[in-house]
Amino acid sequence: MEAEQTLQDIKDGFALSSRTNFKPSLANDINDIYYLIQNAQNSLTLAAQGHEERNDAEKVAALDETYKQFVHLEHKLNLQKKAFTTLKQRIETGEKITDPIAYYDNLNQILDAESPDDATRIISDPKYQSFKQHLWNINHPDEMMPSLVANDNDDDDIVMGPTKISLKCPITMSWLEEPVTSAKCKHTYSKKAIFTLFPSMSHMITCPIPGCNKPLTRNDLMDDSLMADRVARAKEREAAADTTEFFDV
């Protein structure tokens, strides 16, 4: 209920209408709404993870739908921000606009018409994909999440097994610690292990994975929170399995 109230509050708060005054603070107001949306999405992710751990599929599905609404809301906000920015630029360049509200509404409608359909846009949204990935990691920490995009391949009889993901550092061969992923080749390493390979802060090295010759700098290595989540959950499952084996003896 709290998420639904937050969603409605944000919807009520940012929609421009004929009563809207174009004021210098509007851009700041929009940024504040982005912040509210981000906080709501983070809260939804945490709540959905808790229900996924308890196998409460009904509540997970409800939170999933609410998250989709926030993705849609953010898309609408992006359109409004783009339309507002375009309107502002045209006014500043001297274009004669007698009715800025009507002009803005028309721009917004054009941008909306040019956007992909809701379903396609939502499943392609990076934040929604991250939300689904966090839920997937709970029960499948070492497996690749299936694509959210429907496969049009007619070979329905072919069933592919899950793709396993290594949660071990390719340098230390131990659990990944503070995983970082290369923006160049997408390989993941323990932060301390890969950073020790750089002779200096500005030095460039070659990816240590056999067969990969991508050049890397420290700036190419990004903290990977999703991989860290995978590792943490895999460790929990391993510890739980060890405990079960101990009591079964």
Short mmCIF file of C-alpha atoms in Angstrom, two decimals:
data_model
loop_
_atom_site.label_atom_id
_atom_site.label_comp_id
_atom_site.label_asym_id
_atom_site.label_seq_id
_atom_site.Cartn_x
_atom_site.Cartn_y
_atom_site.Cartn_z
CA MET A 1 0.00 0.00 0.00
CA GLU A 2 2.83 2.39 0.84
CA ALA A 3 4.41 1.87 -2.60
CA GLU A 4 1.07 2.53 -4.30
CA GLN A 5 0.62 5.75 -2.31
CA THR A 6 4.13 6.86 -3.21
CA LEU A 7 3.42 6.11 -6.86
CA GLN A 8 0.26 8.21 -6.84
CA ASP A 9 1.97 11.06 -4.98
CA ILE A 10 4.69 11.20 -7.62
CA LYS A 11 2.16 11.04 -10.45
CA ASP A 12 0.24 13.93 -8.91
CA GLY A 13 3.40 15.88 -8.28
CA PHE A 14 5.04 16.12 -11.67
CA ALA A 15 2.30 16.21 -14.33
CA LEU A 16 2.28 19.53 -16.17
CA SER A 17 -1.07 21.03 -17.09
CA SER A 18 -2.57 24.32 -18.21
CA ARG A 19 -2.25 25.50 -14.60
CA THR A 20 1.50 24.89 -14.52
CA ASN A 21 3.73 27.93 -14.18
CA PHE A 22 7.02 27.69 -16.06
CA LYS A 23 9.47 28.72 -13.39
CA PRO A 24 13.23 28.38 -12.91
CA SER A 25 12.75 25.80 -10.16
CA LEU A 26 10.86 23.37 -12.41
CA ALA A 27 14.06 21.57 -13.42
CA ASN A 28 14.93 21.12 -9.75
CA ASP A 29 11.43 19.83 -9.07
CA ILE A 30 11.87 17.22 -11.80
CA ASN A 31 15.20 16.14 -10.33
CA ASP A 32 13.53 15.78 -6.94
CA ILE A 33 10.95 13.49 -8.52
CA TYR A 34 13.69 11.38 -10.11
CA TYR A 35 15.14 11.02 -6.61
CA LEU A 36 11.77 9.91 -5.21
CA ILE A 37 11.34 7.37 -8.00
CA GLN A 38 14.82 5.96 -7.38
CA ASN A 39 14.13 5.59 -3.66
CA ALA A 40 10.81 3.90 -4.36
CA GLN A 41 12.44 1.48 -6.81
CA ASN A 42 15.13 0.61 -4.27
CA SER A 43 12.48 -0.05 -1.62
CA LEU A 44 10.47 -2.22 -4.01
CA THR A 45 13.57 -4.25 -4.87
CA LEU A 46 14.35 -4.93 -1.21
CA ALA A 47 10.74 -5.83 -0.44
CA ALA A 48 10.48 -8.14 -3.46
CA GLN A 49 13.73 -9.87 -2.50
CA GLY A 50 12.33 -10.59 0.95
CA HIS A 51 9.15 -12.10 -0.48
CA GLU A 52 11.13 -14.07 -3.06
CA GLU A 53 13.20 -15.59 -0.26
CA ARG A 54 9.94 -16.65 1.41
CA ASN A 55 8.59 -18.01 -1.90
CA ASP A 56 5.62 -15.65 -1.74
CA ALA A 57 4.97 -15.52 -5.48
CA GLU A 58 1.76 -13.50 -5.17
CA LYS A 59 3.42 -10.59 -3.35
CA VAL A 60 6.44 -10.71 -5.63
CA ALA A 61 4.13 -10.45 -8.64
CA ALA A 62 2.31 -7.48 -7.08
CA LEU A 63 5.59 -5.67 -6.39
CA ASP A 64 6.75 -6.49 -9.91
CA GLU A 65 3.68 -4.76 -11.33
CA THR A 66 4.25 -1.73 -9.11
CA TYR A 67 7.88 -1.57 -10.23
CA LYS A 68 6.71 -1.58 -13.86
CA GLN A 69 4.47 1.38 -13.07
CA PHE A 70 7.45 3.29 -11.73
CA VAL A 71 9.40 2.46 -14.90
CA HIS A 72 6.49 3.78 -16.94
CA LEU A 73 6.29 6.86 -14.74
CA GLU A 74 9.99 7.57 -15.17
CA HIS A 75 9.59 7.23 -18.93
CA LYS A 76 6.79 9.79 -18.89
CA LEU A 77 8.94 12.08 -16.79
CA ASN A 78 11.80 11.71 -19.28
CA LEU A 79 9.46 12.73 -22.09
CA GLN A 80 8.22 15.73 -20.16
CA LYS A 81 11.75 16.79 -19.31
CA LYS A 82 12.83 16.49 -22.94
CA ALA A 83 9.78 18.42 -24.15
CA PHE A 84 10.35 21.12 -21.54
CA THR A 85 14.04 21.41 -22.46
CA THR A 86 13.18 21.67 -26.17
CA LEU A 87 10.57 24.34 -25.46
CA LYS A 88 13.00 26.30 -23.30
CA GLN A 89 15.71 26.18 -25.98
CA ARG A 90 13.34 27.37 -28.70
CA ILE A 91 12.13 30.27 -26.59
CA GLU A 92 15.73 31.24 -25.80
CA THR A 93 16.64 31.24 -29.51
CA GLY A 94 13.87 33.74 -30.19
CA GLU A 95 11.17 31.49 -31.62
CA LYS A 96 7.75 33.11 -31.24
CA ILE A 97 5.56 30.80 -29.17
CA THR A 98 2.25 32.35 -28.20
CA ASP A 99 0.93 29.40 -26.18
CA PRO A 100 3.85 27.58 -24.50
CA ILE A 101 1.57 25.10 -22.71
CA ALA A 102 -0.09 23.95 -25.93
CA TYR A 103 3.31 23.87 -27.65
CA TYR A 104 4.72 21.79 -24.81
CA ASP A 105 1.75 19.39 -24.88
CA ASN A 106 2.21 18.90 -28.62
CA LEU A 107 5.93 18.16 -28.20
CA ASN A 108 5.15 15.67 -25.45
CA GLN A 109 2.58 13.88 -27.61
CA ILE A 110 5.04 13.64 -30.51
CA LEU A 111 7.75 12.19 -28.28
CA ASP A 112 5.29 9.74 -26.76
CA ALA A 113 4.14 8.56 -30.20
CA GLU A 114 7.76 7.94 -31.21
CA SER A 115 8.43 5.75 -28.16
CA PRO A 116 8.30 1.93 -28.23
CA ASP A 117 5.19 0.27 -26.82
CA ASP A 118 5.01 -0.05 -23.04
CA ALA A 119 5.75 -3.78 -22.83
CA THR A 120 8.82 -3.58 -25.08
CA ARG A 121 10.15 -0.50 -23.32
CA ILE A 122 9.72 -1.90 -19.81
CA ILE A 123 11.47 -5.23 -20.39
CA SER A 124 14.31 -3.34 -22.10
CA ASP A 125 14.66 -0.87 -19.24
CA PRO A 126 18.02 -1.34 -17.43
CA LYS A 127 16.50 -0.66 -14.01
CA TYR A 128 13.73 -3.21 -14.52
CA GLN A 129 16.26 -5.74 -15.77
CA SER A 130 18.33 -5.10 -12.65
CA PHE A 131 15.22 -5.57 -10.49
CA LYS A 132 14.52 -8.94 -12.13
CA GLN A 133 18.19 -9.91 -11.86
CA HIS A 134 18.20 -9.29 -8.11
CA LEU A 135 15.19 -11.57 -7.73
CA TRP A 136 16.71 -14.24 -9.98
CA ASN A 137 19.94 -14.25 -7.98
CA ILE A 138 18.14 -15.37 -4.83
CA ASN A 139 17.48 -18.90 -6.07
CA HIS A 140 19.92 -19.04 -9.00
CA PRO A 141 23.08 -17.23 -7.89
CA ASP A 142 25.37 -19.14 -10.25
CA GLU A 143 23.08 -19.23 -13.29
CA MET A 144 22.54 -16.72 -16.06
CA MET A 145 19.09 -15.16 -15.96
CA PRO A 146 17.03 -15.96 -19.08
CA SER A 147 16.40 -13.03 -21.38
CA LEU A 148 13.27 -11.03 -20.61
CA VAL A 149 12.78 -10.47 -24.33
CA ALA A 150 10.62 -13.10 -26.01
CA ASN A 151 12.47 -15.35 -28.43
CA ASP A 152 10.83 -15.56 -31.84
CA ASN A 153 12.77 -18.72 -32.71
CA ASP A 154 10.39 -21.40 -33.95
CA ASP A 155 12.51 -24.24 -32.55
CA ASP A 156 10.29 -24.65 -29.50
CA ASP A 157 11.40 -28.25 -29.02
CA ILE A 158 14.95 -27.22 -28.19
CA VAL A 159 15.35 -26.80 -24.45
CA MET A 160 18.53 -25.11 -23.34
CA GLY A 161 19.93 -25.81 -19.90
CA PRO A 162 20.88 -22.99 -17.53
CA THR A 163 24.14 -21.20 -18.27
CA LYS A 164 26.43 -21.38 -15.27
CA ILE A 165 28.32 -18.30 -14.09
CA SER A 166 31.66 -18.56 -12.35
CA LEU A 167 31.65 -16.82 -8.99
CA LYS A 168 35.36 -17.39 -8.49
CA CYS A 169 38.00 -14.80 -9.27
CA PRO A 170 40.03 -15.88 -12.33
CA ILE A 171 43.17 -14.54 -10.64
CA THR A 172 42.87 -15.93 -7.10
CA MET A 173 40.60 -18.88 -7.95
CA SER A 174 38.68 -18.08 -4.75
CA TRP A 175 35.27 -16.47 -4.19
CA LEU A 176 35.05 -13.06 -5.81
CA GLU A 177 35.66 -10.32 -3.26
CA GLU A 178 34.44 -6.80 -4.01
CA PRO A 179 33.87 -7.84 -7.63
CA VAL A 180 34.65 -5.39 -10.39
CA THR A 181 33.71 -5.93 -14.02
CA SER A 182 35.56 -4.62 -17.04
CA ALA A 183 33.62 -2.23 -19.25
CA LYS A 184 35.79 -3.39 -22.14
CA CYS A 185 35.40 -7.18 -22.05
CA LYS A 186 32.82 -7.81 -19.27
CA HIS A 187 35.16 -10.11 -17.33
CA THR A 188 34.90 -9.94 -13.55
CA TYR A 189 37.66 -10.06 -10.95
CA SER A 190 38.21 -9.47 -7.25
CA LYS A 191 39.05 -5.79 -6.90
CA LYS A 192 42.23 -6.22 -4.87
CA ALA A 193 43.52 -9.01 -7.13
CA ILE A 194 43.11 -7.11 -10.40
CA PHE A 195 44.31 -3.81 -8.96
CA THR A 196 47.58 -5.39 -7.83
CA LEU A 197 48.37 -6.11 -11.50
CA PHE A 198 48.58 -2.39 -12.29
CA PRO A 199 52.14 -1.07 -11.79
CA SER A 200 50.73 2.44 -11.34
CA MET A 201 47.43 4.31 -11.26
CA SER A 202 47.73 5.37 -14.90
CA HIS A 203 49.21 2.15 -16.25
CA MET A 204 47.39 -0.05 -18.76
CA ILE A 205 47.37 -3.86 -18.66
CA THR A 206 45.90 -6.64 -20.77
CA CYS A 207 42.94 -8.59 -19.39
CA PRO A 208 44.41 -11.59 -17.52
CA ILE A 209 41.76 -13.99 -18.85
CA PRO A 210 43.41 -16.43 -21.30
CA GLY A 211 42.43 -15.58 -24.86
CA CYS A 212 41.27 -12.05 -24.01
CA ASN A 213 43.57 -9.30 -25.20
CA LYS A 214 41.48 -6.29 -24.25
CA PRO A 215 43.55 -3.44 -22.78
CA LEU A 216 42.39 -2.31 -19.35
CA THR A 217 42.89 0.71 -17.16
CA ARG A 218 41.69 1.06 -13.57
CA ASN A 219 38.93 3.35 -14.83
CA ASP A 220 37.56 0.50 -16.97
CA LEU A 221 36.78 -1.54 -13.85
CA MET A 222 33.35 -0.91 -12.37
CA ASP A 223 32.01 -2.12 -9.03
CA ASP A 224 29.56 -4.94 -9.77
CA SER A 225 26.87 -4.98 -7.09
CA LEU A 226 24.85 -7.67 -8.87
CA MET A 227 27.82 -10.02 -8.91
CA ALA A 228 28.50 -9.24 -5.25
CA ASP A 229 24.89 -10.19 -4.53
CA ARG A 230 25.31 -13.44 -6.46
CA VAL A 231 28.42 -14.35 -4.48
CA ALA A 232 26.81 -13.55 -1.14
CA ARG A 233 23.78 -15.71 -1.92
CA ALA A 234 25.91 -18.56 -3.26
CA LYS A 235 27.93 -18.52 -0.04
CA GLU A 236 24.72 -18.62 2.00
CA ARG A 237 23.45 -21.61 0.02
CA GLU A 238 26.77 -23.40 0.43
CA ALA A 239 26.79 -22.75 4.18
CA ALA A 240 23.20 -23.97 4.48
CA ALA A 241 24.07 -27.14 2.56
CA ASP A 242 27.07 -27.78 4.80
CA THR A 243 24.88 -27.36 7.89
CA THR A 244 22.31 -29.80 6.51
CA GLU A 245 24.99 -32.38 5.77
CA PHE A 246 26.37 -31.98 9.30
CA PHE A 247 23.02 -32.73 10.92
CA ASP A 248 22.30 -35.58 8.50
CA VAL A 249 25.42 -37.43 9.58
#
